[in-house]
Short mmCIF file of C-alpha atoms in Angstrom, two decimals:
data_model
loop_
_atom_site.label_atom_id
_atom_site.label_comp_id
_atom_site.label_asym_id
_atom_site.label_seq_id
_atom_site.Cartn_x
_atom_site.Cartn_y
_atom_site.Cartn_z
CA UNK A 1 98.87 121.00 96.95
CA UNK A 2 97.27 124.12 96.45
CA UNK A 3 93.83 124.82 98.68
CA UNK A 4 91.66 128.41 98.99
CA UNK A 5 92.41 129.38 102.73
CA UNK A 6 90.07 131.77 104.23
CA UNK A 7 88.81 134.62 101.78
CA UNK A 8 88.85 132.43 99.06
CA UNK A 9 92.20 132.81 98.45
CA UNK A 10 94.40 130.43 97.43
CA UNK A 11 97.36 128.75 99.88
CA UNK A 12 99.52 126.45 99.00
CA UNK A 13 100.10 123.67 101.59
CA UNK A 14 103.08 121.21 99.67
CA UNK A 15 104.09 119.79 102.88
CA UNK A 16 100.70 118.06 102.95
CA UNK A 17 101.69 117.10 99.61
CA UNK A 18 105.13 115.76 101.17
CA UNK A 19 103.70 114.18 103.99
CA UNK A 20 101.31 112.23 101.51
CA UNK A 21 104.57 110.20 100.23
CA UNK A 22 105.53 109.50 103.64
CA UNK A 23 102.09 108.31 104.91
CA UNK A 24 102.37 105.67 101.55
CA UNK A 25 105.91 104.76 102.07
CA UNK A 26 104.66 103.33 105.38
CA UNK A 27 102.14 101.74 103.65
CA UNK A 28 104.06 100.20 101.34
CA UNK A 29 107.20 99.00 104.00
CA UNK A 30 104.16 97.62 106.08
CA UNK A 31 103.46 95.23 103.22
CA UNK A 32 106.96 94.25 102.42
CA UNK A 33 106.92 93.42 106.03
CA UNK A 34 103.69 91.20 105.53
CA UNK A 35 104.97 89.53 102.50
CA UNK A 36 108.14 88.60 104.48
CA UNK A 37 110.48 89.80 101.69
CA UNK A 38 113.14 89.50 104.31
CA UNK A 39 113.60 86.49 107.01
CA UNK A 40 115.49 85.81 110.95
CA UNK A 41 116.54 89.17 112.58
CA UNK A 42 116.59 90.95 109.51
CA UNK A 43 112.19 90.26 109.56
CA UNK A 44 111.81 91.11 113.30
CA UNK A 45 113.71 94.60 112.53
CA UNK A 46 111.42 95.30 110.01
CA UNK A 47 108.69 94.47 112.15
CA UNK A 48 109.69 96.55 114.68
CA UNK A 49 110.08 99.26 112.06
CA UNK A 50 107.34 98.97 110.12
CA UNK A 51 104.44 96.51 111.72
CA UNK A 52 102.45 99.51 112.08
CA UNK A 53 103.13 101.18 109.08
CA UNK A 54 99.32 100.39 108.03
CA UNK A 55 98.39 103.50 110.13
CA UNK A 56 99.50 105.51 106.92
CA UNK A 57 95.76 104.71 105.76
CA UNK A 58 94.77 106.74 108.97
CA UNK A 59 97.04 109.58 108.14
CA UNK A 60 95.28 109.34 104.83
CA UNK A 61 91.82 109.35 105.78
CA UNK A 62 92.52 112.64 108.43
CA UNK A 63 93.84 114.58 105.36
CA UNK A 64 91.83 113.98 103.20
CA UNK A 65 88.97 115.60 105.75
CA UNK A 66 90.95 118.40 106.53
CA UNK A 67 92.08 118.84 102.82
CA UNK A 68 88.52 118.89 101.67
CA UNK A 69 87.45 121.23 104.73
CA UNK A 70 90.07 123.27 103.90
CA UNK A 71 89.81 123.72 99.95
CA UNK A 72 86.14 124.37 100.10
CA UNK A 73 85.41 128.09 100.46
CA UNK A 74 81.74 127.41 101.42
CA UNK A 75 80.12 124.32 101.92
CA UNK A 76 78.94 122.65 98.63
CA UNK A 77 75.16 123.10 97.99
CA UNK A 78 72.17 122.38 95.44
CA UNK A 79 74.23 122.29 91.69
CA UNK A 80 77.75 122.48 93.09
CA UNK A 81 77.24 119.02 95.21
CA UNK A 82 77.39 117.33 92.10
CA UNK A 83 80.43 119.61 90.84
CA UNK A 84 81.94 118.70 93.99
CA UNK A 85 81.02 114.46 93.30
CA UNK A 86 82.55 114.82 89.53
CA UNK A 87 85.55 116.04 90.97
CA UNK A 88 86.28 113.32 93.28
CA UNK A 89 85.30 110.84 91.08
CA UNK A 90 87.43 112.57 88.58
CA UNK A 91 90.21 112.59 91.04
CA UNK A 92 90.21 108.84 91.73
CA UNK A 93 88.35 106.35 88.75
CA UNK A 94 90.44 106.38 86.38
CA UNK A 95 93.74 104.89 88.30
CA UNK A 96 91.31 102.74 90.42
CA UNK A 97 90.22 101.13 86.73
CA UNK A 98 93.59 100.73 85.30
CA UNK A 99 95.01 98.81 88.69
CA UNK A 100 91.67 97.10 88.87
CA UNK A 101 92.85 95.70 84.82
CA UNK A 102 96.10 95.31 86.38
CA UNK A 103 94.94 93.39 88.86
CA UNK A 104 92.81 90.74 86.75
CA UNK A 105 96.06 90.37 84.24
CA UNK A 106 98.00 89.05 87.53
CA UNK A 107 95.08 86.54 88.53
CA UNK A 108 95.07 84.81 85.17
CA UNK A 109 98.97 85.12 84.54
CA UNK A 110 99.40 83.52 88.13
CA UNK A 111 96.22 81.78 89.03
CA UNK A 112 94.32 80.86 85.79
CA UNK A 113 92.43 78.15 87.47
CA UNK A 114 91.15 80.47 90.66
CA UNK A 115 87.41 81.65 89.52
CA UNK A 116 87.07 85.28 89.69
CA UNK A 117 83.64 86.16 91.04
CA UNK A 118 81.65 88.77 88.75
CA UNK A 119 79.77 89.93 92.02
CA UNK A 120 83.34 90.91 94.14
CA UNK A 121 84.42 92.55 90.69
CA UNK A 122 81.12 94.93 90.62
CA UNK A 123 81.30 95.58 93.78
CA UNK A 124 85.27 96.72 93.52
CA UNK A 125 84.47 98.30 90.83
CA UNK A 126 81.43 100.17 92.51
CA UNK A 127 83.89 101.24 95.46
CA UNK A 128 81.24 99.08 97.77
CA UNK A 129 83.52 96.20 98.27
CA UNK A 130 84.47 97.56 101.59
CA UNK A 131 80.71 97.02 102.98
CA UNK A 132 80.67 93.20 102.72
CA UNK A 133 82.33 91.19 105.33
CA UNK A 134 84.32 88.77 102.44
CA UNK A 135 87.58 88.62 101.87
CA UNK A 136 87.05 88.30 97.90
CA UNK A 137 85.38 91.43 98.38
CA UNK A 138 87.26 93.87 100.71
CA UNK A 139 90.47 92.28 99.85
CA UNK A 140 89.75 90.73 96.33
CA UNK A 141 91.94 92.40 93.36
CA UNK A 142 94.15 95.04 94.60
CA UNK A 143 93.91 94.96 98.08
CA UNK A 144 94.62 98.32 98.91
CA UNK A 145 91.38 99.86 96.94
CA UNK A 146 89.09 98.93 100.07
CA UNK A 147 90.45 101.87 101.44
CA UNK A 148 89.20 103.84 98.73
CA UNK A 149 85.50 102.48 99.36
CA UNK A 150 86.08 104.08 102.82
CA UNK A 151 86.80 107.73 100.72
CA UNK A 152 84.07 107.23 98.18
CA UNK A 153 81.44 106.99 101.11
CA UNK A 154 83.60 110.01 102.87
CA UNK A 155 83.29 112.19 99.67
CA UNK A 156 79.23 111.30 99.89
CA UNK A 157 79.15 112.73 103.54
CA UNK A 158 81.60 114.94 103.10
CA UNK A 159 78.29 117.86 102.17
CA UNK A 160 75.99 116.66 104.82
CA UNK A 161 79.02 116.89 107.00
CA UNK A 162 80.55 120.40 106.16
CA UNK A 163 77.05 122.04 106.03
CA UNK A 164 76.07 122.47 109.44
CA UNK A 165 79.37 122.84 110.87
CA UNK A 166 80.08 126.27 108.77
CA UNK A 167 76.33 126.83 109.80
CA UNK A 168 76.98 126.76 113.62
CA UNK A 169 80.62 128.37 112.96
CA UNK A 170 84.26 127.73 114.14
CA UNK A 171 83.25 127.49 117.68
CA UNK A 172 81.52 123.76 117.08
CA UNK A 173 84.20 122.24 115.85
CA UNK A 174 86.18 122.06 119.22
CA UNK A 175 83.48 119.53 119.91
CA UNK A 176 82.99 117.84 116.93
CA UNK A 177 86.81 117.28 116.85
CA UNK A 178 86.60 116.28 120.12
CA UNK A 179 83.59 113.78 119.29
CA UNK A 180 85.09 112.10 116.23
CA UNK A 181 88.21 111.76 118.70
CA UNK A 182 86.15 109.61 121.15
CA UNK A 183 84.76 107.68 118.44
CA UNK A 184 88.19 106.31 116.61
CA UNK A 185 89.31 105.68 120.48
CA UNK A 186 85.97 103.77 121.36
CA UNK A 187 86.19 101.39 118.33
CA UNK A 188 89.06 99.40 119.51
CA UNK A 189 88.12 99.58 123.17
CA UNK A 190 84.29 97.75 122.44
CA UNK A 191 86.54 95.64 120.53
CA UNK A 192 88.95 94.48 123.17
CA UNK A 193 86.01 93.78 125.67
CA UNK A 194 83.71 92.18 123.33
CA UNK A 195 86.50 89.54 122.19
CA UNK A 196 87.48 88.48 118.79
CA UNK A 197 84.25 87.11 117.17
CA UNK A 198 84.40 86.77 113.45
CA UNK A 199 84.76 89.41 110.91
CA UNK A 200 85.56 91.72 114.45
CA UNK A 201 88.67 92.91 112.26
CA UNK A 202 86.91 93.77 109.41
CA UNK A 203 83.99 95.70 111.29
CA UNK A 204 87.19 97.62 112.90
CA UNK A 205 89.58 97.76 110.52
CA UNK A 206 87.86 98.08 106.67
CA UNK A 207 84.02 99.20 107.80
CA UNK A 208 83.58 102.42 106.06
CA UNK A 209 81.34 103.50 108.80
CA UNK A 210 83.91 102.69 111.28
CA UNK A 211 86.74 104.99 109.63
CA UNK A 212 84.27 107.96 109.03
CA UNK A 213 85.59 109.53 112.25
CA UNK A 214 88.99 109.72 111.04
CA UNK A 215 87.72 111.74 108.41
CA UNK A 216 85.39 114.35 110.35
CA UNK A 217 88.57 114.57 113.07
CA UNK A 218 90.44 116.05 110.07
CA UNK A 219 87.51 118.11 108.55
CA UNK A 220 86.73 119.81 112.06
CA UNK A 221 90.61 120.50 112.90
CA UNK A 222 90.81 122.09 109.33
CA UNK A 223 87.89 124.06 110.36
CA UNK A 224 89.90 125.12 113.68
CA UNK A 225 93.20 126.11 111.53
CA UNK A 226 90.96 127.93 109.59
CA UNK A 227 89.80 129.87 111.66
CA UNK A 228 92.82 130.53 113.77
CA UNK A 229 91.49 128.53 116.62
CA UNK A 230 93.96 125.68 116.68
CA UNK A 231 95.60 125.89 119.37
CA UNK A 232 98.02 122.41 118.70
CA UNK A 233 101.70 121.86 119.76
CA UNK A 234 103.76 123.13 116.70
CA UNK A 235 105.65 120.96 113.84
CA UNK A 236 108.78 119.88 115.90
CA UNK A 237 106.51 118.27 118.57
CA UNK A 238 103.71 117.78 116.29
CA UNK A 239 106.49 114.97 114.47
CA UNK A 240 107.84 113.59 118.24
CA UNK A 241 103.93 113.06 118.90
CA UNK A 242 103.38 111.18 115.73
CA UNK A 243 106.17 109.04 115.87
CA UNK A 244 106.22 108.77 119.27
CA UNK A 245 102.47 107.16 118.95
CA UNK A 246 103.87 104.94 115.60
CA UNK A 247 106.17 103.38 117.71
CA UNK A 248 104.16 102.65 121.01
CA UNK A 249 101.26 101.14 118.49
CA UNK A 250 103.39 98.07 117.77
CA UNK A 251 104.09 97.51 121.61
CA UNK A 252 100.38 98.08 122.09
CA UNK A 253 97.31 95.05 122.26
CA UNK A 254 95.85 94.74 118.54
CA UNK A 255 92.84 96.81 118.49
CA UNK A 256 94.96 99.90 119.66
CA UNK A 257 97.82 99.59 116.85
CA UNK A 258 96.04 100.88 113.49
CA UNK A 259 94.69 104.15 114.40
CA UNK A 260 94.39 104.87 118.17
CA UNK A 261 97.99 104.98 119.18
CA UNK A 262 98.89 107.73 116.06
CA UNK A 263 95.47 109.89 115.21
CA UNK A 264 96.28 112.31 118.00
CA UNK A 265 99.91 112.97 116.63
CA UNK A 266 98.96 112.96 113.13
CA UNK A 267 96.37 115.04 113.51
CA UNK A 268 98.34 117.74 115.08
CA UNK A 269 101.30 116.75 112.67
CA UNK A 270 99.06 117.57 109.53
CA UNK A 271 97.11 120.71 111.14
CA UNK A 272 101.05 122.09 112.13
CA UNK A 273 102.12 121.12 108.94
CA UNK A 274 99.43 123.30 107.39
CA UNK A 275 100.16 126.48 109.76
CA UNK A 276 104.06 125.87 108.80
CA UNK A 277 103.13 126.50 104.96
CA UNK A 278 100.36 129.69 105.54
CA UNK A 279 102.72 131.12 107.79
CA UNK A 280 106.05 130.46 105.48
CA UNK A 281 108.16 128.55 108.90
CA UNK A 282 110.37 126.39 107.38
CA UNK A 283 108.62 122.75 106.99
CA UNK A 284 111.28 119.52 105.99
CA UNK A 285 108.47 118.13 103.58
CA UNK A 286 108.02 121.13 101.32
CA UNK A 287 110.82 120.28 99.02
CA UNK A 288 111.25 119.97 95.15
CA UNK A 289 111.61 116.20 95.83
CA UNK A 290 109.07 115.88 98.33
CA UNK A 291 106.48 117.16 96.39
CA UNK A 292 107.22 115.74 93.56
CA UNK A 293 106.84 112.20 95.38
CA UNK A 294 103.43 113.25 96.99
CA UNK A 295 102.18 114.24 93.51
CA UNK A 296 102.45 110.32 92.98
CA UNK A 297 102.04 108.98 96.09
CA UNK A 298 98.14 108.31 94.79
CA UNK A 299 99.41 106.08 91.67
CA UNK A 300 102.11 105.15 93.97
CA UNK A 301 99.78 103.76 96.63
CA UNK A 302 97.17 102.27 94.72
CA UNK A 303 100.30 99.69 92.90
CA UNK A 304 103.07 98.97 95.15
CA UNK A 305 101.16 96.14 96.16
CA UNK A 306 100.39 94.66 93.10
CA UNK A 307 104.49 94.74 92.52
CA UNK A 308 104.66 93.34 95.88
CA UNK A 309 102.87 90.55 95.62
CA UNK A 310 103.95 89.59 91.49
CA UNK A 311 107.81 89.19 94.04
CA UNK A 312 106.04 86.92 96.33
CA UNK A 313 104.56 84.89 93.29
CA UNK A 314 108.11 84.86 91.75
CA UNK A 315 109.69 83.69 94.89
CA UNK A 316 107.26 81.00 95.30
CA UNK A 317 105.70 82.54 98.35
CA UNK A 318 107.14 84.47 101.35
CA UNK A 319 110.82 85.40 100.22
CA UNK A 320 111.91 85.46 103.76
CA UNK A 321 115.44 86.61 102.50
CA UNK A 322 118.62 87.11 104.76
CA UNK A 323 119.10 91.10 104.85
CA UNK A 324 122.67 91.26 103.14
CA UNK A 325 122.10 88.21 101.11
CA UNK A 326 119.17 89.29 98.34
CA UNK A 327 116.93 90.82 100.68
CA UNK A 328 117.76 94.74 100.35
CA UNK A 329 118.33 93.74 96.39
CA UNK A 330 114.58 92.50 96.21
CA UNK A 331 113.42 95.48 98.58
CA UNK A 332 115.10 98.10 96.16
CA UNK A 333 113.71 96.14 92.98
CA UNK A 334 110.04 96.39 94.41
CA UNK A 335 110.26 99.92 95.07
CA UNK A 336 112.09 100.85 92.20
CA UNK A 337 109.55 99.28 89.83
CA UNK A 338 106.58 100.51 92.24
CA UNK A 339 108.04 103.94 92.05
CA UNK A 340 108.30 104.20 88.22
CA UNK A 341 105.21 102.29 87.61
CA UNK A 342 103.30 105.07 89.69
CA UNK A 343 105.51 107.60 88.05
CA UNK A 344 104.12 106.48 84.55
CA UNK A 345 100.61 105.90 86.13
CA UNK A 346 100.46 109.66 87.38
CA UNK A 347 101.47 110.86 83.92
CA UNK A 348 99.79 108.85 81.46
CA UNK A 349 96.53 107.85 83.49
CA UNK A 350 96.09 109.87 86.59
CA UNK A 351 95.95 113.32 85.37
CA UNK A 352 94.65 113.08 81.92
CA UNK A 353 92.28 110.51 82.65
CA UNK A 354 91.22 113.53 85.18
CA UNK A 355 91.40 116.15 82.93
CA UNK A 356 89.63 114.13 80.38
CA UNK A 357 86.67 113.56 82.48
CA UNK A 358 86.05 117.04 84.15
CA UNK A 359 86.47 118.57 80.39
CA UNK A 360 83.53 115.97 79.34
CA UNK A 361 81.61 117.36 81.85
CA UNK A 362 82.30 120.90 81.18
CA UNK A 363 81.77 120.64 77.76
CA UNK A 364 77.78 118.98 78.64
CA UNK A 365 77.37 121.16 81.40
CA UNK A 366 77.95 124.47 78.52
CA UNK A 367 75.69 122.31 76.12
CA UNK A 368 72.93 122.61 78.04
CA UNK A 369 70.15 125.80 77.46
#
C-alpha cells in the first residue's frame, strides 16, 4: 500500500496492507463460527475465539479513513472531487458486480423457488441496501456488501469531511478524533438503555450513518500521524490493546462487542502500524506473504461468504462437525477455495476491471476541448 505522506511524497505503508488480511481473516472465522461448521466443545472454542471476529469490519472502516486522509495530499476540490469519486468507484464496482452475479447463480442453483425481489437487487446494486431496515436488503445476496454501502456513503463525505479539517489544521483533529470517539462509544450505550426494539441491531450495527464515526476516527488520527502529533502507545502495545479489547468484547453485553470494546486498540494499532513503516522499525505484517494476502484481502472479503454458505447448503444446514472428525477438513476446504477464488478474483476482475475503468475515463476526460 503505497500513500503520499506529507510533501507529497510517496510512503509506503504494507503493514496496513498486512493488517488488511488479518482484519478479513476475522471476518471470515467469525462466519464459520455463525454457520456452525464445527459442533460441542470444538463450537464453543471457536466462539470464544472468534465470536467477535465481526469487529474486522470496524478495523476496516478506521483504515479506510485514515488511508484516504493519509493518501490525499490536499483535500479534493471542484474537478478533482469527481477524480477522487471515479477512483473509488473504480476501486470497488467491478468485484461488487461479479459477487453480486455470483450471488444470484447460488439463489437459483439452491433456491429456485425463493423470488428474488428486483427492488433489494437495485438497491444492492446501488450500494443503498444498507439504508433500509430489511433483511432482503441489507443482508440480501452477498451479505457482506452492506458493509460496502457504509464505504460508498464514506467516500461521498469523505470531501466535505477532509476540507475543513486541513482548513483549521492539525491542531483540530485532537478533537475531532476525540468526537468521533464519543460517538462509536455512545451508539451502543443509547442502545443498552433504550432496550431492544426492532430493527435496534440494524440502526447499530449496518446504519451507514451510525458507522460514519469509525471512519472520521481514522481520518482525524491520520491527520495527527501526519502531522507528527500522534502521540499513541507504539506497535507492541498498540497489538496487546487491540487484542486485549477483541477478547474482552465477547465477555462484554451485546451492544459493546462489535466496535466499542476494539476501536481504541485498533486505532492506535493502525496509526503505530503506519509510524512503524515511515520510520523503517521493524513491523511483523510487512512481509512478502503478508502483503501479498492484503492485496486480496478485498476479493477475499467480498467471497468467503458466498463459499461459506454453498458448505452450509451442501451439508444440509449447520455442519456442526466434531473438530477432529471432518470439521478442520471442511474449515481448510472453505478457506482454501475462498482463498483461490479471491486470488483469481484480484487478478482477473479486481485490477483490470479497475484499470479498465479509470483508462475509460482518462481517455474522455483527454477527448474533451
Amino acid at each position: 500500500m503505497a500513500e503520499k505522506g506529507r510533501g507529497g511524497g510517496i510512503v509506503s505503508l504494507p503493514s496496513l496492507t498486512g493488517l488488511r488480511w488479518t482484519a478479513a481473516l476475522m471476518v471470515f472465522l467469525y462466519h464459520v463460527h455463525i454457520v456452525e461448521y464445527f459442533g460441542g466443545r470444538a463450537n464453543d472454542l471457536v466462539t470464544f475465539a472468534f465470536g467477535a471476529g465481526n469487529s474486522g469490519v470496524s478495523f476496516f472502516f478506521v483504515l479506510s479513513g485514515f488511508v484516504l486522509a493519509w493518501s490525499s495530499a490536499t483535500a479534493p476540490t471542484g474537478r478533482r472531487v469527481l477524480t477522487f469519486y471515479r477512483r473509488r468507484f473504480a476501486r470497488v464496482y467491478p468485484l461488487h458486480l461479479v459477487t453480486v452475479a455470483f450471488a444470484l447463480l447460488m439463489a437459483v442453483a439452491f433456491a429456485p423457488d425463493t423470488k428474488q425481489g428486483l427492488r433489494p437487487l437495485a438497491a444492492n446494486l446501488g450500494l443503498v441496501q444498507s439504508w433500509v431496515l430489511e433483511i432482503p436488503y441489507f443482508q440480501g445476496l452477498n451479505p457482506v456488501s452492506w458493509s460496502l454501502a457504509c464505504e460508498a456513503f464514506f467516500y461521498l463525505c469523505f470531501p466535505l469531511l477532509l476540507w475543513p479539517l486541513r482548513r483549521l489544521g492539525p491542531r483540530s483533529a485532537w478533537p475531532v478524533a476525540a468526537c468521533a470517539l464519543a460517538a462509536v462509544l455512545a451508539v451502543p450505550t443509547v442502545w443498552e438503555l433504550t432496550g431492544v426494539p426492532d430493527g435496534t441491531i440494524w440502526s447499530q450495527y449496518f446504519f451507514p450513518l451510525v458507522r460514519l464515526p469509525e471512519f472520521v476516527l481514522g481520518i482525524a488520527v491520520a491527520e495527527l500521524v501526519r502531522s507528527g502529533r500522534w502521540r499513541g502507545p507504539g506497535l507492541t502495545a498498540s497489538l496487546a490493546l487491540a487484542m486485549g479489547g477483541y477478547f474482552l468484547s465477547y465477555q462484554a453485553d451485546y451492544a459493546y462487542r462489535s466496535v466499542a470494546c476494539t476501536v481504541v486498540g485498533f486505532t492506535c494499532l493502525i496509526a503505530a502500524a503506519a509510524r512503524a513503516d515511515v520510520a523503517g522499525e521493524p513491523s511483523p505484517w510487512r512481509g512478502r506473504l503478508s502483503v501479498k494476502l492484503g492485496e486480496v484481502s478485498f476479493a477475499f472479503y467480498m467471497v468467503h461468504i458466498l463459499v461459506i454458505r454453498t458448505g452450509e447448503h451442501l451439508f444440509g444446514g449447520h455442519p456442526k462437525l466434531p473438530l477432529w472428525d471432518g470439521g478442520l477438513l471442511v474449515l481448510a476446504a472453505a478457506f482454501s477455495v475462498s482463498l483461490a477464488l479471491a486470488w483469481a478474483l484480484h487478478t482477473w476482475v479486481e485490477v483490470p476491471g479497475r484499470r479498465l475503468l479509470l483508462r475509460r475515463w482518462r481517455g474522455t476526460s483527454a477527448a474533451r476541448p
